[in-house]
PDB file of C-alpha atoms in Angstrom:
ATOM      1  CA  MET I 223      79.718  12.893  69.159  1.00  0.00           C
ATOM      2  CA  PRO I 224      77.568  16.015  69.537  1.00  0.00           C
ATOM      3  CA  PHE I 225      75.620  17.112  66.490  1.00  0.00           C
ATOM      4  CA  SER I 226      77.092  20.308  65.115  1.00  0.00           C
ATOM      5  CA  PRO I 227      77.508  21.979  61.739  1.00  0.00           C
ATOM      6  CA  HIS I 228      80.572  20.886  59.799  1.00  0.00           C
ATOM      7  CA  THR I 229      82.533  22.726  57.112  1.00  0.00           C
ATOM      8  CA  THR I 230      83.606  20.551  54.182  1.00  0.00           C
ATOM      9  CA  ALA I 231      86.982  20.779  52.445  1.00  0.00           C
ATOM     10  CA  SER I 232      85.306  22.832  49.689  1.00  0.00           C
ATOM     11  CA  GLY I 233      83.995  25.312  52.271  1.00  0.00           C
ATOM     12  CA  TYR I 234      80.351  24.242  52.299  1.00  0.00           C
ATOM     13  CA  ILE I 235      78.749  24.242  55.759  1.00  0.00           C
ATOM     14  CA  LEU I 236      76.758  21.074  56.407  1.00  0.00           C
ATOM     15  CA  PRO I 237      73.994  21.422  59.012  1.00  0.00           C
ATOM     16  CA  SER I 238      74.115  19.445  62.258  1.00  0.00           C
ATOM     17  CA  ILE I 239      71.574  16.889  60.983  1.00  0.00           C
ATOM     18  CA  HIS I 240      74.333  15.651  58.658  1.00  0.00           C
ATOM     19  CA  SER I 241      75.970  14.152  61.768  1.00  0.00           C
ATOM     20  CA  ALA I 242      72.875  12.177  62.826  1.00  0.00           C
ATOM     21  CA  PRO I 243      73.219   8.466  61.906  1.00  0.00           C
ATOM     22  CA  PRO I 244      69.461   8.039  61.128  1.00  0.00           C
ATOM     23  CA  PHE I 245      69.805  10.752  58.458  1.00  0.00           C
ATOM     24  CA  TYR I 246      71.509   8.185  56.207  1.00  0.00           C
ATOM     25  CA  THR I 247      68.710   5.617  56.382  1.00  0.00           C
ATOM     26  CA  GLN I 248      65.334   5.842  54.685  1.00  0.00           C
ATOM     27  CA  GLN I 249      62.687   5.884  57.398  1.00  0.00           C
ATOM     28  CA  SER I 250      59.772   3.455  57.614  1.00  0.00           C
ATOM     29  CA  THR I 251      56.941   6.011  57.507  1.00  0.00           C
ATOM     30  CA  ALA I 252      56.297   9.107  55.405  1.00  0.00           C
ATOM     31  CA  GLN I 253      55.894  11.186  58.563  1.00  0.00           C
ATOM     32  CA  LEU I 254      59.339  10.211  59.870  1.00  0.00           C
ATOM     33  CA  GLN I 255      60.943  10.510  56.429  1.00  0.00           C
ATOM     34  CA  ALA I 256      59.564  13.974  55.511  1.00  0.00           C
ATOM     35  CA  PRO I 257      61.987  16.136  57.553  1.00  0.00           C
ATOM     36  CA  PHE I 258      64.965  14.047  56.428  1.00  0.00           C
ATOM     37  CA  THR I 259      63.930  14.390  52.782  1.00  0.00           C
ATOM     38  CA  ASP I 260      63.478  18.146  53.163  1.00  0.00           C
ATOM     39  CA  ASN I 261      66.947  18.437  54.691  1.00  0.00           C
ATOM     40  CA  TRP I 262      68.589  16.240  52.046  1.00  0.00           C
ATOM     41  CA  ILE I 263      67.041  18.385  49.318  1.00  0.00           C
ATOM     42  CA  LYS I 264      68.279  21.607  50.961  1.00  0.00           C
ATOM     43  CA  ILE I 265      71.768  20.154  51.385  1.00  0.00           C
ATOM     44  CA  ILE I 266      71.959  18.786  47.833  1.00  0.00           C
ATOM     45  CA  LEU I 267      70.718  21.983  46.185  1.00  0.00           C
ATOM     46  CA  GLY I 268      72.866  24.207  48.421  1.00  0.00           C
ATOM     47  CA  TYR I 269      75.967  22.126  47.777  1.00  0.00           C
ATOM     48  CA  ALA I 270      75.270  22.005  44.037  1.00  0.00           C
ATOM     49  CA  ARG I 271      75.032  25.798  43.966  1.00  0.00           C
ATOM     50  CA  HIS I 272      78.174  26.130  46.099  1.00  0.00           C
ATOM     51  CA  ARG I 273      80.197  23.851  43.794  1.00  0.00           C
ATOM     52  CA  ARG I 274      78.307  24.708  40.559  1.00  0.00           C
ATOM     53  CA  LEU I 275      77.346  21.063  40.074  1.00  0.00           C
ATOM     54  CA  PHE I 276      74.470  20.388  37.706  1.00  0.00           C
ATOM     55  CA  THR I 277      74.186  16.601  37.668  1.00  0.00           C
ATOM     56  CA  LEU I 278      73.628  14.047  40.407  1.00  0.00           C
ATOM     57  CA  ARG I 279      73.613  10.316  39.651  1.00  0.00           C
ATOM     58  CA  ILE I 280      72.802   7.327  41.806  1.00  0.00           C
ATOM     59  CA  GLU I 281      76.349   6.104  41.129  1.00  0.00           C
ATOM     60  CA  ASP I 282      77.658   9.178  42.973  1.00  0.00           C
ATOM     61  CA  ALA I 283      76.683   7.476  46.236  1.00  0.00           C
ATOM     62  CA  GLU I 284      79.343   4.851  45.524  1.00  0.00           C
ATOM     63  CA  VAL I 285      82.203   6.994  44.200  1.00  0.00           C
ATOM     64  CA  PRO I 286      84.769   7.716  46.924  1.00  0.00           C
ATOM     65  CA  GLY I 287      86.433  11.057  46.275  1.00  0.00           C
ATOM     66  CA  GLY I 288      83.833  12.091  43.659  1.00  0.00           C
ATOM     67  CA  ASP I 289      82.172  15.483  43.356  1.00  0.00           C
ATOM     68  CA  TRP I 290      79.431  14.513  45.807  1.00  0.00           C
ATOM     69  CA  ASP I 291      81.514  12.518  48.294  1.00  0.00           C
ATOM     70  CA  GLU I 292      81.719  15.174  51.019  1.00  0.00           C
ATOM     71  CA  VAL I 293      77.916  15.443  51.117  1.00  0.00           C
ATOM     72  CA  LEU I 294      76.811  11.852  50.557  1.00  0.00           C
ATOM     73  CA  ARG I 295      79.312  10.442  53.090  1.00  0.00           C
ATOM     74  CA  ASN I 296      80.161  11.328  56.640  1.00  0.00           C
ATOM     75  CA  PRO I 297      83.382   9.549  57.648  1.00  0.00           C
ATOM     76  CA  ARG I 298      83.202  11.105  61.135  1.00  0.00           C
ATOM     77  CA  ILE I 299      80.245   8.796  61.923  1.00  0.00           C
ATOM     78  CA  ASN I 300      81.046   6.117  59.317  1.00  0.00           C
ATOM     79  CA  ARG I 301      77.835   6.665  57.336  1.00  0.00           C
ATOM     80  CA  ARG I 302      76.979   7.148  53.668  1.00  0.00           C
ATOM     81  CA  VAL I 303      73.826   7.383  51.593  1.00  0.00           C
ATOM     82  CA  GLN I 304      73.009   4.068  49.961  1.00  0.00           C
ATOM     83  CA  PRO I 305      72.140   4.079  46.226  1.00  0.00           C
ATOM     84  CA  GLN I 306      68.495   3.039  46.793  1.00  0.00           C
ATOM     85  CA  TYR I 307      68.024   5.893  49.291  1.00  0.00           C
ATOM     86  CA  LEU I 308      69.612   8.366  46.874  1.00  0.00           C
ATOM     87  CA  ALA I 309      67.217   7.097  44.173  1.00  0.00           C
ATOM     88  CA  TYR I 310      64.328   7.999  46.490  1.00  0.00           C
ATOM     89  CA  ILE I 311      65.787  11.474  47.128  1.00  0.00           C
ATOM     90  CA  LEU I 312      66.236  12.018  43.365  1.00  0.00           C
ATOM     91  CA  SER I 313      62.601  11.042  42.788  1.00  0.00           C
ATOM     92  CA  GLU I 314      61.523  13.588  45.416  1.00  0.00           C
ATOM     93  CA  LEU I 315      63.632  16.309  43.766  1.00  0.00           C
ATOM     94  CA  VAL I 316      61.904  15.560  40.453  1.00  0.00           C
ATOM     95  CA  LYS I 317      58.453  15.448  42.086  1.00  0.00           C
ATOM     96  CA  ARG I 318      59.081  18.872  43.612  1.00  0.00           C
ATOM     97  CA  LYS I 319      60.283  20.219  40.225  1.00  0.00           C
ATOM     98  CA  GLN I 320      63.748  20.921  41.621  1.00  0.00           C
ATOM     99  CA  ALA I 321      65.345  18.482  39.181  1.00  0.00           C
ATOM    100  CA  VAL I 322      64.579  16.607  35.963  1.00  0.00           C
ATOM    101  CA  TYR I 323      65.707  13.179  34.905  1.00  0.00           C
ATOM    102  CA  ASP I 324      68.438  13.461  32.291  1.00  0.00           C
ATOM    103  CA  PRO I 325      68.386  11.743  29.957  1.00  0.00           C
ATOM    104  CA  PRO I 326      64.587  11.418  30.094  1.00  0.00           C
ATOM    105  CA  ARG I 327      62.893   8.029  30.579  1.00  0.00           C
ATOM    106  CA  GLN I 328      65.405   6.814  33.173  1.00  0.00           C
ATOM    107  CA  THR I 329      65.627   7.398  36.933  1.00  0.00           C
ATOM    108  CA  ARG I 330      69.359   7.186  37.677  1.00  0.00           C
ATOM    109  CA  SER I 331      70.553  10.707  36.823  1.00  0.00           C
ATOM    110  CA  VAL I 332      69.112  14.203  37.223  1.00  0.00           C
ATOM    111  CA  ILE I 333      69.889  17.770  36.302  1.00  0.00           C
ATOM    112  CA  LEU I 334      69.494  19.824  39.460  1.00  0.00           C
ATOM    113  CA  TYR I 335      67.625  23.119  39.517  1.00  0.00           C
ATOM    114  CA  TRP I 336      69.596  24.951  42.173  1.00  0.00           C
ATOM    115  CA  ARG I 337      68.278  27.879  40.167  1.00  0.00           C
ATOM    116  CA  LEU I 338      64.876  27.474  38.588  1.00  0.00           C
ATOM    117  CA  PRO I 339      64.647  27.950  34.796  1.00  0.00           C
ATOM    118  CA  GLU I 340      62.996  31.345  35.388  1.00  0.00           C
ATOM    119  CA  GLU I 341      65.981  32.404  37.502  1.00  0.00           C
ATOM    120  CA  TRP I 342      68.399  31.172  34.823  1.00  0.00           C
ATOM    121  CA  ALA I 343      66.449  33.239  32.277  1.00  0.00           C
ATOM    122  CA  GLU I 344      67.085  36.384  34.321  1.00  0.00           C
ATOM    123  CA  VAL I 345      70.774  35.496  34.814  1.00  0.00           C
ATOM    124  CA  LEU I 346      71.091  34.881  31.068  1.00  0.00           C
ATOM    125  CA  HIS I 347      69.440  38.159  30.074  1.00  0.00           C
ATOM    126  CA  GLU I 348      71.452  40.127  32.627  1.00  0.00           C
ATOM    127  CA  TRP I 349      74.666  38.540  31.317  1.00  0.00           C
ATOM    128  CA  ALA I 350      73.725  39.370  27.704  1.00  0.00           C
ATOM    129  CA  THR I 351      72.925  42.954  28.675  1.00  0.00           C
ATOM    130  CA  ASN I 352      76.004  43.532  30.855  1.00  0.00           C
ATOM    131  CA  SER I 353      78.412  41.939  28.370  1.00  0.00           C
ATOM    132  CA  GLY I 354      77.131  44.019  25.444  1.00  0.00           C
ATOM    133  CA  GLN I 355      75.575  41.044  23.659  1.00  0.00           C
ATOM    134  CA  LEU I 356      72.127  42.563  22.969  1.00  0.00           C
ATOM    135  CA  ASN I 357      71.126  42.257  19.284  1.00  0.00           C
ATOM    136  CA  THR I 358      74.108  39.942  18.701  1.00  0.00           C
ATOM    137  CA  ILE I 359      73.612  36.360  17.535  1.00  0.00           C
ATOM    138  CA  LEU I 360      75.338  33.925  19.889  1.00  0.00           C
ATOM    139  CA  THR I 361      75.627  30.168  19.624  1.00  0.00           C
ATOM    140  CA  TYR I 362      74.673  28.103  22.649  1.00  0.00           C
ATOM    141  CA  GLN I 363      78.315  27.048  22.909  1.00  0.00           C
ATOM    142  CA  GLU I 364      79.444  30.684  23.095  1.00  0.00           C
ATOM    143  CA  ILE I 365      77.090  31.141  26.045  1.00  0.00           C
ATOM    144  CA  THR I 366      77.993  27.988  27.985  1.00  0.00           C
ATOM    145  CA  GLU I 367      81.723  27.985  27.115  1.00  0.00           C
ATOM    146  CA  PRO I 368      82.717  31.665  27.071  1.00  0.00           C
ATOM    147  CA  PRO I 369      86.388  32.684  26.876  1.00  0.00           C
ATOM    148  CA  VAL I 370      85.968  34.424  30.244  1.00  0.00           C
ATOM    149  CA  PRO I 371      84.079  32.412  32.882  1.00  0.00           C
ATOM    150  CA  SER I 372      80.569  33.692  33.502  1.00  0.00           C
ATOM    151  CA  PRO I 373      77.557  32.671  35.609  1.00  0.00           C
ATOM    152  CA  LEU I 374      76.486  30.605  32.578  1.00  0.00           C
ATOM    153  CA  SER I 375      79.703  28.606  32.192  1.00  0.00           C
ATOM    154  CA  ASN I 376      78.916  24.897  31.806  1.00  0.00           C
ATOM    155  CA  VAL I 377      75.155  25.320  32.200  1.00  0.00           C
ATOM    156  CA  PRO I 378      73.523  22.194  30.721  1.00  0.00           C
ATOM    157  CA  LEU I 379      71.955  22.766  27.293  1.00  0.00           C
ATOM    158  CA  GLN I 380      68.578  21.621  28.591  1.00  0.00           C
ATOM    159  CA  VAL I 381      68.596  24.393  31.223  1.00  0.00           C
ATOM    160  CA  LEU I 382      69.862  26.943  28.696  1.00  0.00           C
ATOM    161  CA  ARG I 383      67.083  26.022  26.247  1.00  0.00           C
ATOM    162  CA  GLN I 384      64.467  26.424  28.973  1.00  0.00           C
ATOM    163  CA  ALA I 385      65.843  29.833  29.949  1.00  0.00           C
ATOM    164  CA  ILE I 386      65.915  30.972  26.317  1.00  0.00           C
ATOM    165  CA  GLY I 387      62.342  29.695  25.878  1.00  0.00           C
ATOM    166  CA  ILE I 388      61.202  31.812  28.812  1.00  0.00           C
ATOM    167  CA  LEU I 389      62.960  34.889  27.422  1.00  0.00           C
ATOM    168  CA  SER I 390      61.475  34.208  23.970  1.00  0.00           C
ATOM    169  CA  LYS I 391      57.945  34.102  25.382  1.00  0.00           C
ATOM    170  CA  ASN I 392      58.314  37.573  26.858  1.00  0.00           C
ATOM    171  CA  GLY I 393      60.059  39.046  23.824  1.00  0.00           C
ATOM    172  CA  ARG I 394      63.574  39.320  25.227  1.00  0.00           C
ATOM    173  CA  ALA I 395      65.172  36.617  23.054  1.00  0.00           C
ATOM    174  CA  GLN I 396      64.776  34.952  19.677  1.00  0.00           C
ATOM    175  CA  THR I 397      66.155  31.550  18.696  1.00  0.00           C
ATOM    176  CA  ILE I 398      67.930  31.416  15.365  1.00  0.00           C
ATOM    177  CA  SER I 399      69.375  28.592  13.272  1.00  0.00           C
ATOM    178  CA  VAL I 400      73.077  29.112  12.715  1.00  0.00           C
ATOM    179  CA  ALA I 401      75.703  27.145  10.816  1.00  0.00           C
ATOM    180  CA  ASP I 402      77.039  25.570  14.018  1.00  0.00           C
ATOM    181  CA  GLY I 403      73.585  24.580  15.327  1.00  0.00           C
ATOM    182  CA  GLU I 404      71.430  26.719  17.547  1.00  0.00           C
ATOM    183  CA  GLY I 405      71.766  30.416  18.258  1.00  0.00           C
ATOM    184  CA  VAL I 406      69.956  33.152  20.073  1.00  0.00           C
ATOM    185  CA  ARG I 407      69.634  36.913  19.873  1.00  0.00           C
ATOM    186  CA  PHE I 408      68.756  38.946  22.973  1.00  0.00           C
ATOM    187  CA  PHE I 409      66.639  42.096  23.107  1.00  0.00           C
ATOM    188  CA  THR I 410      65.990  44.696  25.785  1.00  0.00           C
ATOM    189  CA  GLY I 411      62.230  44.179  25.713  1.00  0.00           C
ATOM    190  CA  GLN I 412      59.402  43.104  23.434  1.00  0.00           C
ATOM    191  CA  ILE I 413      60.274  42.063  19.864  1.00  0.00           C
TER     192      ILE I 413
END
């Protein structure tokens, strides 16, 4: 089988390396492993962005038909990522600050940063500005579960808190305690 890009059922284009059998096996030396790791990270983050997936777990390597199946398996060459190899890839994502373990103090599940917290901060502020929410107090739930889907729909609270923290530091947001928990008010510039 020649190596060529492949389009998944969800429309994501996997690069040709995804068809190489050695891609699914952790290599014996760091030098051999480095390009495979780089490619896995690009594929995982690109696919997560494409599908708006925020979490990747080691168990996902063993779930046929799950959210990650079309990336972690290649039935055309009868290969799949083994859980121990996925654990290594997750550790590399965390090392490169492209993911964080969630919950903390475990190594089986991560929140992926297919957008960095700084990028989420800009998306959040732009959404607040464009939707007329400046100087309005919003709960975190109103932001992540809006009545009309937005770029912030289903964003994990940890990512939302980081984005709000960044906006607070530069005077474009203020956290507020509200009856239902946490809230935030957005500003155009410095407070």
